[in-house]
Amino acid sequence: MTLTLESMPGSSGYLDMYPERKISYFKNPYVLGLTFVAGIGGLLFGYDTGVISGALLYIKDDFEVVRESYFLQETIVSMALVGAIIGATTGGWLNDSYGRKKATLISDIIFAVGAVVMAAAPDPYVLILGRLLVGLGVGVASVTAPVYIAEASPSEIRGGLVSTNVLMITGGQFISYLVNLAFTEVPGTWRWMLGASGVPAIIQFILMIFLPESPRWLFMKNDKSKAISVLSKIYDFARLEDEIDYLTAQVEEERQKRANVRYLDVFRIKEIRLAFVVGAGLQAFQQFTGINTVMYYSPTIVQMAGFENNQLALLLSLIVAAMNAAGTILGIYLIDHFGRRKLALSSLAGVFVSLVILSVSFFFESSSSSGIYGWLAILGLALYIAFFSPGMGPVPWTVNSEIYPESYRGICGGMSATVNWISNLIVAQSFLSVVDAVGTGPTFLILAVVAVVAFVFVIVLLPETQGLTFEEVENIWKERARGREQGTQSLLEEGDES
């Protein structure tokens, strides 16, 4: 069988020719098992995001110096993000050099050590060190999990499976709020909340020992027999032969490319640069539209809206987290049926409306004694999550797992995840200070303006990658790069003629 773009295994043309070889989301328990275990890395990410929002309320009660300093509060939250930036930066190199499996095991060890340090912290500064270690683990996991899942996934369900990692993130946030509520009356409240985060890291470490390496990475490392063993558990025999032939044909070309891969090539080679701008841009806009402001500070925001009781603030935040998880489940279905681009656009439109509602509610809340604007703020939070979670939650991670060539997937994935964490750090470190300086209403209005910019960005730059193979996606960037070069050449020729 001669492999053309249309006959590549997993391509839309191939599946039209052989519809019986198409794999549905729940058809293969083995793929779901790989996805679930790798996705525990997402759960660590989500748990850490959510747990600090509730723990911070009680850390302030234990340490007066924290209670009196917005800067220390922001540093306790955002030091994990500093660690995540370092982890994501090195995570791409770890993935490419040692494989997705070893990178996951390393991240679990670092995270578990960080959880112990946080739980035992005698003062805010040791707690900040623990937050840094936890962040390192989360950063490596944030690069590794989406790539591992994408490389083990049939292309027709890749979006849904990678989005399962995002479901684990939102599920981790929901679990963290349950844990927060469970420990509100227990001595050492926040220590139990933060220390419990080591449990899923230990579980993933144990399970990951028994799972294989990514088949694509094994092919790149000339371990063909192990790669075929993994692929045989994913595809039936007829499609397996085509997948092996295809990967064999691709591996030598990719190996030659990989031998010459440099970080600067991401900006020097036009098609890689175009892909990275889109991937990194989506990651930045995911954060600058305010999602982790909502998740880190939702109990604080609820208190700002007039609900002063700690437990009530946590309970209302738990409802927000539950909506986040439910919305992500919807996103898993929509991303492979509705498409990445349409999902991002509809999500951003709803996010804009929700942020305007939040802004208005805080503008009028201070001058009203009825409490109606406090409830309007809660409605705005709920609507924000309802629109964000199915779209801008999974889309950036899914797109970044599939838009880069194999030889650049680790590097670009790590760099774009680093952009996400840097953006996350900027938002987390500045939110309370900006609120203090300009007010809560204007702060949410700024986020609404960013949502409009993000909407334009998606319309102009994001192609639809639903159902495409990695190579079909790569061809989109090559065509765009050639098109721009040809357009520039035409303009130069017209200038010469005139």
Short mmCIF file of C-alpha atoms in Angstrom, two decimals:
data_model
loop_
_atom_site.label_atom_id
_atom_site.label_comp_id
_atom_site.label_asym_id
_atom_site.label_seq_id
_atom_site.Cartn_x
_atom_site.Cartn_y
_atom_site.Cartn_z
CA MET A 1 0.00 0.00 0.00
CA THR A 2 1.46 3.37 -1.06
CA LEU A 3 0.95 5.97 1.64
CA THR A 4 -0.44 9.25 0.36
CA LEU A 5 -1.71 12.04 2.63
CA GLU A 6 -5.26 10.73 2.15
CA SER A 7 -4.34 7.09 2.89
CA MET A 8 -2.25 7.69 6.02
CA PRO A 9 -3.54 5.62 8.96
CA GLY A 10 -5.89 7.75 11.03
CA SER A 11 -6.45 10.38 8.32
CA SER A 12 -9.99 11.25 7.31
CA GLY A 13 -9.40 9.70 3.88
CA TYR A 14 -8.10 6.45 5.37
CA LEU A 15 -11.06 6.14 7.74
CA ASP A 16 -13.48 6.83 4.88
CA MET A 17 -11.85 3.95 2.99
CA TYR A 18 -11.91 1.63 6.01
CA PRO A 19 -14.72 2.80 8.33
CA GLU A 20 -14.65 -0.50 10.22
CA ARG A 21 -11.16 0.40 11.51
CA LYS A 22 -12.35 3.55 13.23
CA ILE A 23 -11.98 3.49 17.02
CA SER A 24 -14.56 5.05 19.31
CA TYR A 25 -13.82 6.67 22.66
CA PHE A 26 -14.85 3.72 24.86
CA LYS A 27 -13.94 0.92 22.44
CA ASN A 28 -10.43 0.26 23.78
CA PRO A 29 -10.03 -0.05 27.59
CA TYR A 30 -6.23 -0.19 27.21
CA VAL A 31 -6.07 3.31 25.67
CA LEU A 32 -8.44 4.61 28.34
CA GLY A 33 -6.20 3.07 31.02
CA LEU A 34 -3.10 4.78 29.61
CA THR A 35 -5.03 8.05 29.42
CA PHE A 36 -6.31 7.80 32.99
CA VAL A 37 -2.93 7.02 34.56
CA ALA A 38 -1.11 9.72 32.56
CA GLY A 39 -3.95 12.09 33.41
CA ILE A 40 -3.19 11.81 37.13
CA GLY A 41 -0.52 14.39 36.29
CA GLY A 42 -3.41 16.70 35.39
CA LEU A 43 -5.13 15.82 38.68
CA LEU A 44 -1.98 16.94 40.55
CA PHE A 45 -2.09 20.20 38.61
CA GLY A 46 -5.77 20.72 39.42
CA TYR A 47 -5.54 19.70 43.08
CA ASP A 48 -2.69 22.11 43.71
CA THR A 49 -4.58 24.92 41.97
CA GLY A 50 -7.72 24.36 44.01
CA VAL A 51 -6.33 23.39 47.42
CA ILE A 52 -4.28 26.54 47.94
CA SER A 53 -7.38 28.71 47.48
CA GLY A 54 -9.00 27.18 50.58
CA ALA A 55 -5.79 26.54 52.54
CA LEU A 56 -4.86 30.22 52.22
CA LEU A 57 -7.87 31.19 54.36
CA TYR A 58 -6.44 29.14 57.26
CA ILE A 59 -2.75 29.91 56.60
CA LYS A 60 -3.69 33.56 57.20
CA ASP A 61 -5.22 32.54 60.55
CA ASP A 62 -2.03 30.71 61.64
CA PHE A 63 0.54 33.24 60.44
CA GLU A 64 -0.15 36.89 61.23
CA VAL A 65 2.62 38.02 58.88
CA VAL A 66 0.73 36.36 56.00
CA ARG A 67 -2.59 37.85 57.07
CA GLU A 68 -1.10 41.35 56.96
CA SER A 69 0.67 41.03 53.60
CA TYR A 70 -1.00 40.68 50.18
CA PHE A 71 2.49 40.10 48.79
CA LEU A 72 3.11 37.04 50.99
CA GLN A 73 -0.33 35.65 50.16
CA GLU A 74 0.37 36.04 46.43
CA THR A 75 3.86 34.54 46.85
CA ILE A 76 2.51 31.44 48.64
CA VAL A 77 0.08 30.94 45.76
CA SER A 78 2.44 31.81 42.93
CA MET A 79 5.70 30.16 44.09
CA ALA A 80 4.27 26.88 42.76
CA LEU A 81 4.00 28.65 39.41
CA VAL A 82 7.68 29.67 39.56
CA GLY A 83 8.49 25.98 40.06
CA ALA A 84 6.12 25.03 37.26
CA ILE A 85 7.86 27.42 34.86
CA ILE A 86 11.21 25.74 35.62
CA GLY A 87 9.61 22.29 35.42
CA ALA A 88 7.90 22.99 32.10
CA THR A 89 11.10 24.49 30.65
CA THR A 90 13.13 21.38 31.51
CA GLY A 91 10.19 19.04 30.90
CA GLY A 92 10.51 19.18 27.11
CA TRP A 93 14.17 18.17 27.30
CA LEU A 94 13.39 15.41 29.83
CA ASN A 95 10.66 14.05 27.55
CA ASP A 96 12.82 13.99 24.44
CA SER A 97 15.93 12.62 26.17
CA TYR A 98 14.54 10.08 28.63
CA GLY A 99 11.00 9.46 27.43
CA ARG A 100 7.50 10.32 28.60
CA LYS A 101 7.40 7.53 31.21
CA LYS A 102 10.59 8.48 33.09
CA ALA A 103 9.63 12.16 32.99
CA THR A 104 6.33 11.27 34.69
CA LEU A 105 8.07 9.21 37.39
CA ILE A 106 10.51 12.06 38.11
CA SER A 107 7.65 14.57 38.41
CA ASP A 108 5.83 12.29 40.89
CA ILE A 109 8.89 12.03 43.18
CA ILE A 110 9.43 15.80 43.22
CA PHE A 111 5.72 16.48 43.87
CA ALA A 112 5.51 13.98 46.76
CA VAL A 113 8.58 15.50 48.46
CA GLY A 114 7.07 18.98 48.05
CA ALA A 115 3.80 17.84 49.65
CA VAL A 116 5.66 16.59 52.75
CA VAL A 117 7.62 19.86 53.06
CA MET A 118 4.38 21.91 52.84
CA ALA A 119 2.60 19.81 55.46
CA ALA A 120 5.49 20.10 57.91
CA ALA A 121 6.33 23.78 57.28
CA PRO A 122 7.06 25.62 60.57
CA ASP A 123 6.81 29.06 58.96
CA PRO A 124 5.62 30.70 55.72
CA TYR A 125 9.08 30.57 54.15
CA VAL A 126 9.48 26.79 54.39
CA LEU A 127 5.91 26.56 53.06
CA ILE A 128 7.00 28.66 50.08
CA LEU A 129 9.89 26.20 49.48
CA GLY A 130 7.41 23.31 49.48
CA ARG A 131 5.26 25.20 47.00
CA LEU A 132 8.31 25.59 44.73
CA LEU A 133 8.99 21.81 44.77
CA VAL A 134 5.35 20.96 44.09
CA GLY A 135 5.42 23.40 41.18
CA LEU A 136 8.48 21.69 39.68
CA GLY A 137 6.60 18.40 39.63
CA VAL A 138 3.45 19.96 38.19
CA GLY A 139 5.46 21.75 35.48
CA VAL A 140 7.07 18.55 34.20
CA ALA A 141 3.70 16.74 34.34
CA SER A 142 1.94 19.53 32.42
CA VAL A 143 4.31 18.96 29.47
CA THR A 144 4.39 15.18 29.67
CA ALA A 145 0.77 14.07 30.12
CA PRO A 146 -0.76 15.68 26.98
CA VAL A 147 2.10 14.46 24.74
CA TYR A 148 2.02 10.91 26.16
CA ILE A 149 -1.75 10.69 25.69
CA ALA A 150 -1.66 12.22 22.18
CA GLU A 151 1.06 9.84 20.97
CA ALA A 152 -0.82 6.79 22.24
CA SER A 153 -4.18 7.96 20.82
CA PRO A 154 -5.84 7.10 17.50
CA SER A 155 -6.25 10.41 15.65
CA GLU A 156 -10.05 10.18 15.46
CA ILE A 157 -10.38 10.34 19.28
CA ARG A 158 -7.15 12.18 20.11
CA GLY A 159 -8.92 15.42 21.03
CA GLY A 160 -11.26 13.71 23.47
CA LEU A 161 -8.48 11.69 25.09
CA VAL A 162 -6.16 14.68 25.53
CA SER A 163 -9.14 16.59 26.92
CA THR A 164 -9.49 13.82 29.51
CA ASN A 165 -6.26 15.19 30.96
CA VAL A 166 -8.04 18.55 31.34
CA LEU A 167 -10.95 16.71 32.99
CA MET A 168 -8.44 15.34 35.49
CA ILE A 169 -7.27 18.93 36.13
CA THR A 170 -10.81 20.10 36.85
CA GLY A 171 -11.54 16.89 38.77
CA GLY A 172 -8.47 17.59 40.90
CA GLN A 173 -9.78 21.07 41.62
CA PHE A 174 -13.16 19.65 42.67
CA ILE A 175 -11.50 17.03 44.93
CA SER A 176 -9.36 19.76 46.51
CA TYR A 177 -12.46 21.70 47.54
CA LEU A 178 -13.98 18.54 49.04
CA VAL A 179 -10.74 17.97 50.97
CA ASN A 180 -10.73 21.61 52.07
CA LEU A 181 -14.26 21.27 53.43
CA ALA A 182 -13.43 17.95 55.12
CA PHE A 183 -10.53 19.45 57.08
CA THR A 184 -12.10 22.77 58.12
CA GLU A 185 -12.77 21.52 61.67
CA VAL A 186 -9.63 19.38 62.00
CA PRO A 187 -6.58 20.69 63.94
CA GLY A 188 -3.84 21.66 61.50
CA THR A 189 -6.43 22.34 58.74
CA TRP A 190 -4.19 23.64 55.97
CA ARG A 191 -1.39 21.13 56.70
CA TRP A 192 -3.75 18.22 55.97
CA MET A 193 -5.12 20.02 52.91
CA LEU A 194 -1.65 20.50 51.39
CA GLY A 195 -0.10 17.24 52.60
CA ALA A 196 -2.88 15.14 51.02
CA SER A 197 -1.66 16.26 47.59
CA GLY A 198 1.18 13.73 47.81
CA VAL A 199 -1.25 10.78 47.67
CA PRO A 200 -2.15 10.94 43.94
CA ALA A 201 1.55 11.44 43.07
CA ILE A 202 2.43 8.20 44.87
CA ILE A 203 -0.49 6.38 43.19
CA GLN A 204 0.60 7.55 39.73
CA PHE A 205 4.23 6.56 40.40
CA ILE A 206 3.18 2.99 41.28
CA LEU A 207 0.80 2.62 38.30
CA MET A 208 3.19 4.22 35.82
CA ILE A 209 5.87 1.61 36.57
CA PHE A 210 3.62 -0.98 34.89
CA LEU A 211 2.77 1.13 31.82
CA PRO A 212 4.75 1.30 28.55
CA GLU A 213 6.63 4.17 26.98
CA SER A 214 4.98 6.17 24.17
CA PRO A 215 5.09 4.09 20.94
CA ARG A 216 6.23 7.05 18.87
CA TRP A 217 9.12 7.77 21.24
CA LEU A 218 10.10 4.08 21.16
CA PHE A 219 10.19 4.20 17.35
CA MET A 220 12.39 7.29 17.51
CA LYS A 221 14.78 5.41 19.81
CA ASN A 222 14.91 2.35 17.50
CA ASP A 223 13.05 0.14 19.99
CA LYS A 224 10.67 -1.12 17.33
CA SER A 225 9.70 -4.38 19.03
CA LYS A 226 8.44 -2.61 22.17
CA ALA A 227 6.64 -0.01 20.05
CA ILE A 228 4.83 -2.72 18.07
CA SER A 229 3.88 -4.45 21.32
CA VAL A 230 2.21 -1.23 22.52
CA LEU A 231 0.53 -0.51 19.17
CA SER A 232 -0.88 -4.06 19.01
CA LYS A 233 -2.90 -3.29 22.14
CA ILE A 234 -4.30 -0.11 20.59
CA TYR A 235 -5.20 -1.17 17.02
CA ASP A 236 -6.72 -4.30 15.48
CA PHE A 237 -4.50 -6.40 13.20
CA ALA A 238 -5.55 -4.85 9.87
CA ARG A 239 -4.91 -1.28 10.96
CA LEU A 240 -1.85 -2.28 13.03
CA GLU A 241 0.08 -3.25 9.88
CA ASP A 242 -0.65 0.12 8.29
CA GLU A 243 0.31 2.01 11.46
CA ILE A 244 3.64 0.13 11.67
CA ASP A 245 4.39 0.72 7.97
CA TYR A 246 3.55 4.38 8.36
CA LEU A 247 5.65 4.93 11.49
CA THR A 248 8.57 3.01 9.98
CA ALA A 249 8.44 5.23 6.89
CA GLN A 250 8.36 8.37 9.03
CA VAL A 251 10.92 7.50 11.70
CA GLU A 252 14.12 7.92 9.68
CA GLU A 253 13.05 11.33 8.38
CA GLU A 254 12.10 12.41 11.90
CA ARG A 255 15.39 11.10 13.33
CA GLN A 256 17.36 13.12 10.81
CA LYS A 257 15.35 16.21 11.68
CA ARG A 258 15.78 15.57 15.42
CA ALA A 259 19.58 15.38 15.06
CA ASN A 260 19.53 19.01 13.92
CA VAL A 261 16.86 20.34 16.29
CA ARG A 262 17.77 23.57 18.08
CA TYR A 263 15.68 25.85 20.27
CA LEU A 264 16.36 28.75 17.90
CA ASP A 265 14.87 26.72 15.03
CA VAL A 266 11.46 27.24 16.61
CA PHE A 267 11.77 30.92 15.65
CA ARG A 268 13.95 30.49 12.54
CA ILE A 269 11.86 27.92 10.61
CA LYS A 270 8.70 29.65 9.45
CA GLU A 271 6.21 26.77 9.73
CA ILE A 272 7.45 25.89 13.25
CA ARG A 273 7.28 29.55 14.25
CA LEU A 274 3.70 29.88 12.99
CA ALA A 275 2.65 26.78 14.93
CA PHE A 276 4.40 27.97 18.10
CA VAL A 277 2.82 31.43 17.94
CA VAL A 278 -0.63 29.82 17.85
CA GLY A 279 0.16 27.23 20.55
CA ALA A 280 1.84 29.66 22.92
CA GLY A 281 -0.78 32.34 22.23
CA LEU A 282 -3.61 29.99 23.22
CA GLN A 283 -1.79 29.07 26.42
CA ALA A 284 -1.27 32.73 27.30
CA PHE A 285 -4.89 33.67 26.60
CA GLN A 286 -6.11 30.72 28.67
CA GLN A 287 -4.51 32.39 31.68
CA PHE A 288 -5.01 36.07 30.87
CA THR A 289 -8.76 35.55 30.49
CA GLY A 290 -8.67 34.79 34.22
CA ILE A 291 -9.32 31.09 34.79
CA ASN A 292 -6.78 30.57 37.55
CA THR A 293 -7.68 33.89 39.10
CA VAL A 294 -11.10 32.31 39.58
CA MET A 295 -9.72 28.95 40.75
CA TYR A 296 -6.95 30.25 43.06
CA TYR A 297 -9.00 33.02 44.60
CA SER A 298 -12.62 31.89 44.23
CA PRO A 299 -13.20 31.68 48.04
CA THR A 300 -11.58 35.13 48.37
CA ILE A 301 -13.74 36.48 45.52
CA VAL A 302 -16.84 35.01 47.21
CA GLN A 303 -15.85 36.82 50.42
CA MET A 304 -15.32 40.04 48.45
CA ALA A 305 -18.91 39.60 47.22
CA GLY A 306 -20.11 39.79 50.82
CA PHE A 307 -20.09 36.14 52.00
CA GLU A 308 -17.67 36.42 54.93
CA ASN A 309 -17.89 32.94 56.48
CA ASN A 310 -14.93 30.71 55.51
CA GLN A 311 -16.99 27.51 55.25
CA LEU A 312 -19.73 29.18 53.18
CA ALA A 313 -17.07 30.63 50.87
CA LEU A 314 -15.55 27.15 50.41
CA LEU A 315 -18.97 25.57 49.82
CA LEU A 316 -19.89 28.08 47.10
CA SER A 317 -16.44 27.59 45.56
CA LEU A 318 -17.05 23.82 45.60
CA ILE A 319 -20.12 24.37 43.43
CA VAL A 320 -17.99 26.42 41.01
CA ALA A 321 -15.41 23.60 40.89
CA ALA A 322 -18.14 21.01 40.24
CA MET A 323 -19.39 23.06 37.29
CA ASN A 324 -15.82 23.23 36.00
CA ALA A 325 -15.52 19.44 36.02
CA ALA A 326 -18.96 18.98 34.43
CA GLY A 327 -18.16 21.50 31.70
CA THR A 328 -14.93 19.68 30.88
CA ILE A 329 -16.85 16.42 30.40
CA LEU A 330 -18.99 18.26 27.85
CA GLY A 331 -15.81 19.57 26.23
CA ILE A 332 -14.45 16.03 25.78
CA TYR A 333 -17.46 15.26 23.57
CA LEU A 334 -17.57 18.58 21.74
CA ILE A 335 -13.86 18.87 20.86
CA ASP A 336 -13.97 15.91 18.43
CA HIS A 337 -17.49 16.70 17.14
CA PHE A 338 -17.73 20.50 17.18
CA GLY A 339 -14.06 21.20 16.48
CA ARG A 340 -11.29 23.07 18.30
CA ARG A 341 -11.78 26.44 16.60
CA LYS A 342 -15.56 26.74 16.98
CA LEU A 343 -15.33 25.53 20.57
CA ALA A 344 -12.71 28.17 21.45
CA LEU A 345 -14.72 30.97 19.83
CA SER A 346 -18.02 30.09 21.51
CA SER A 347 -16.21 29.69 24.83
CA LEU A 348 -14.53 33.10 24.60
CA ALA A 349 -17.81 34.81 23.70
CA GLY A 350 -19.42 33.41 26.86
CA VAL A 351 -16.36 34.25 28.96
CA PHE A 352 -16.60 37.88 27.84
CA VAL A 353 -20.27 38.14 28.86
CA SER A 354 -19.56 36.47 32.23
CA LEU A 355 -16.65 38.80 33.02
CA VAL A 356 -18.82 41.82 32.23
CA ILE A 357 -21.47 40.50 34.67
CA LEU A 358 -18.77 40.03 37.34
CA SER A 359 -17.45 43.52 36.72
CA VAL A 360 -20.90 45.12 36.95
CA SER A 361 -21.77 43.21 40.14
CA PHE A 362 -18.64 44.45 41.92
CA PHE A 363 -19.06 48.00 40.64
CA PHE A 364 -22.48 48.20 42.37
CA GLU A 365 -21.98 45.77 45.29
CA SER A 366 -20.18 48.31 47.49
CA SER A 367 -23.00 50.85 47.18
CA SER A 368 -25.85 48.37 47.78
CA SER A 369 -26.97 46.84 51.07
CA SER A 370 -29.49 44.37 49.59
CA GLY A 371 -26.95 41.63 48.79
CA ILE A 372 -28.38 41.13 45.30
CA TYR A 373 -25.10 42.12 43.67
CA GLY A 374 -23.24 39.56 45.78
CA TRP A 375 -25.46 36.86 44.30
CA LEU A 376 -24.99 38.40 40.85
CA ALA A 377 -21.22 37.96 41.35
CA ILE A 378 -21.79 34.28 42.20
CA LEU A 379 -23.90 33.96 39.02
CA GLY A 380 -21.09 35.59 37.03
CA LEU A 381 -18.56 33.13 38.47
CA ALA A 382 -20.81 30.17 37.62
CA LEU A 383 -21.43 31.40 34.06
CA TYR A 384 -17.73 32.05 33.60
CA ILE A 385 -16.90 28.44 34.48
CA ALA A 386 -19.81 27.11 32.40
CA PHE A 387 -18.45 28.82 29.27
CA PHE A 388 -14.73 28.46 29.93
CA SER A 389 -14.49 24.81 30.96
CA PRO A 390 -15.77 23.10 27.75
CA GLY A 391 -13.73 25.36 25.44
CA MET A 392 -10.74 27.38 26.58
CA GLY A 393 -10.03 24.74 29.23
CA PRO A 394 -9.20 21.79 26.91
CA VAL A 395 -8.56 23.52 23.56
CA PRO A 396 -5.09 25.03 24.27
CA TRP A 397 -3.73 21.74 25.66
CA THR A 398 -5.25 19.66 22.85
CA VAL A 399 -4.00 21.98 20.12
CA ASN A 400 -0.49 22.07 21.61
CA SER A 401 -0.33 18.28 21.73
CA GLU A 402 -0.99 17.97 17.98
CA ILE A 403 0.31 21.00 16.03
CA TYR A 404 4.08 20.40 16.21
CA PRO A 405 6.18 17.95 14.15
CA GLU A 406 7.45 14.93 16.13
CA SER A 407 11.01 16.24 16.28
CA TYR A 408 9.84 19.53 17.85
CA ARG A 409 6.94 18.22 19.94
CA GLY A 410 8.87 18.01 23.20
CA ILE A 411 10.66 21.34 22.80
CA CYS A 412 7.62 23.30 21.58
CA GLY A 413 5.31 21.60 24.06
CA GLY A 414 7.66 22.56 26.88
CA MET A 415 8.04 26.12 25.65
CA SER A 416 4.29 26.66 25.24
CA ALA A 417 3.60 25.13 28.67
CA THR A 418 6.21 27.54 30.05
CA VAL A 419 4.27 30.41 28.47
CA ASN A 420 1.16 29.09 30.22
CA TRP A 421 2.89 29.00 33.60
CA ILE A 422 4.52 32.43 33.18
CA SER A 423 1.11 33.89 32.29
CA ASN A 424 -0.41 32.03 35.23
CA LEU A 425 2.29 33.47 37.51
CA ILE A 426 1.69 37.04 36.31
CA VAL A 427 -2.06 36.74 36.93
CA ALA A 428 -1.76 34.99 40.31
CA GLN A 429 0.97 37.30 41.60
CA SER A 430 -0.83 40.48 40.55
CA PHE A 431 -4.57 39.81 41.00
CA LEU A 432 -5.00 40.87 44.64
CA SER A 433 -2.64 43.83 44.17
CA VAL A 434 -4.54 45.03 41.08
CA VAL A 435 -7.84 44.63 42.95
CA ASP A 436 -6.38 46.67 45.82
CA ALA A 437 -5.17 49.37 43.40
CA VAL A 438 -8.12 49.80 40.99
CA GLY A 439 -10.98 47.77 42.51
CA THR A 440 -12.54 44.39 41.77
CA GLY A 441 -14.95 45.64 39.09
CA PRO A 442 -12.29 47.29 36.90
CA THR A 443 -10.04 44.21 37.31
CA PHE A 444 -12.67 41.91 35.81
CA LEU A 445 -13.32 44.48 33.07
CA ILE A 446 -9.62 44.28 32.11
CA LEU A 447 -9.98 40.48 31.81
CA ALA A 448 -13.05 40.99 29.60
CA VAL A 449 -11.01 43.14 27.20
CA VAL A 450 -8.39 40.38 27.04
CA ALA A 451 -11.15 37.90 26.11
CA VAL A 452 -12.04 40.10 23.11
CA VAL A 453 -8.39 40.14 21.98
CA ALA A 454 -8.26 36.34 22.37
CA PHE A 455 -11.41 35.99 20.24
CA VAL A 456 -9.77 37.94 17.40
CA PHE A 457 -6.57 35.88 17.78
CA VAL A 458 -8.47 32.60 17.32
CA ILE A 459 -10.40 33.90 14.29
CA VAL A 460 -7.23 35.06 12.54
CA LEU A 461 -4.65 32.39 13.42
CA LEU A 462 -6.11 29.09 14.66
CA PRO A 463 -6.76 26.45 11.95
CA GLU A 464 -9.17 23.57 12.54
CA THR A 465 -7.23 20.38 13.42
CA GLN A 466 -10.19 18.14 14.28
CA GLY A 467 -9.65 14.56 13.05
CA LEU A 468 -6.35 15.28 11.28
CA THR A 469 -3.18 13.21 11.58
CA PHE A 470 -0.03 14.84 12.93
CA GLU A 471 1.33 15.01 9.38
CA GLU A 472 -1.83 16.62 7.97
CA VAL A 473 -1.56 19.29 10.68
CA GLU A 474 2.12 19.79 9.85
CA ASN A 475 1.16 20.37 6.20
CA ILE A 476 -1.20 23.20 7.23
CA TRP A 477 1.75 25.16 8.63
CA LYS A 478 3.92 24.39 5.61
CA GLU A 479 1.19 25.67 3.28
CA ARG A 480 0.72 28.82 5.36
CA ALA A 481 4.49 29.42 5.40
CA ARG A 482 4.72 28.94 1.62
CA GLY A 483 1.67 31.11 1.07
CA ARG A 484 3.21 34.00 3.00
CA GLU A 485 6.51 33.57 1.17
CA GLN A 486 4.75 33.51 -2.20
CA GLY A 487 2.64 36.53 -1.22
CA THR A 488 5.77 38.47 -0.24
CA GLN A 489 7.48 37.48 -3.50
CA SER A 490 4.46 38.65 -5.51
CA LEU A 491 4.52 42.01 -3.79
CA LEU A 492 8.25 42.38 -4.49
CA GLU A 493 7.70 41.51 -8.15
CA GLU A 494 4.88 44.07 -8.42
CA GLY A 495 7.17 46.67 -6.84
CA ASP A 496 9.93 45.88 -9.38
CA GLU A 497 7.47 46.20 -12.31
CA SER A 498 6.25 49.59 -11.15
#
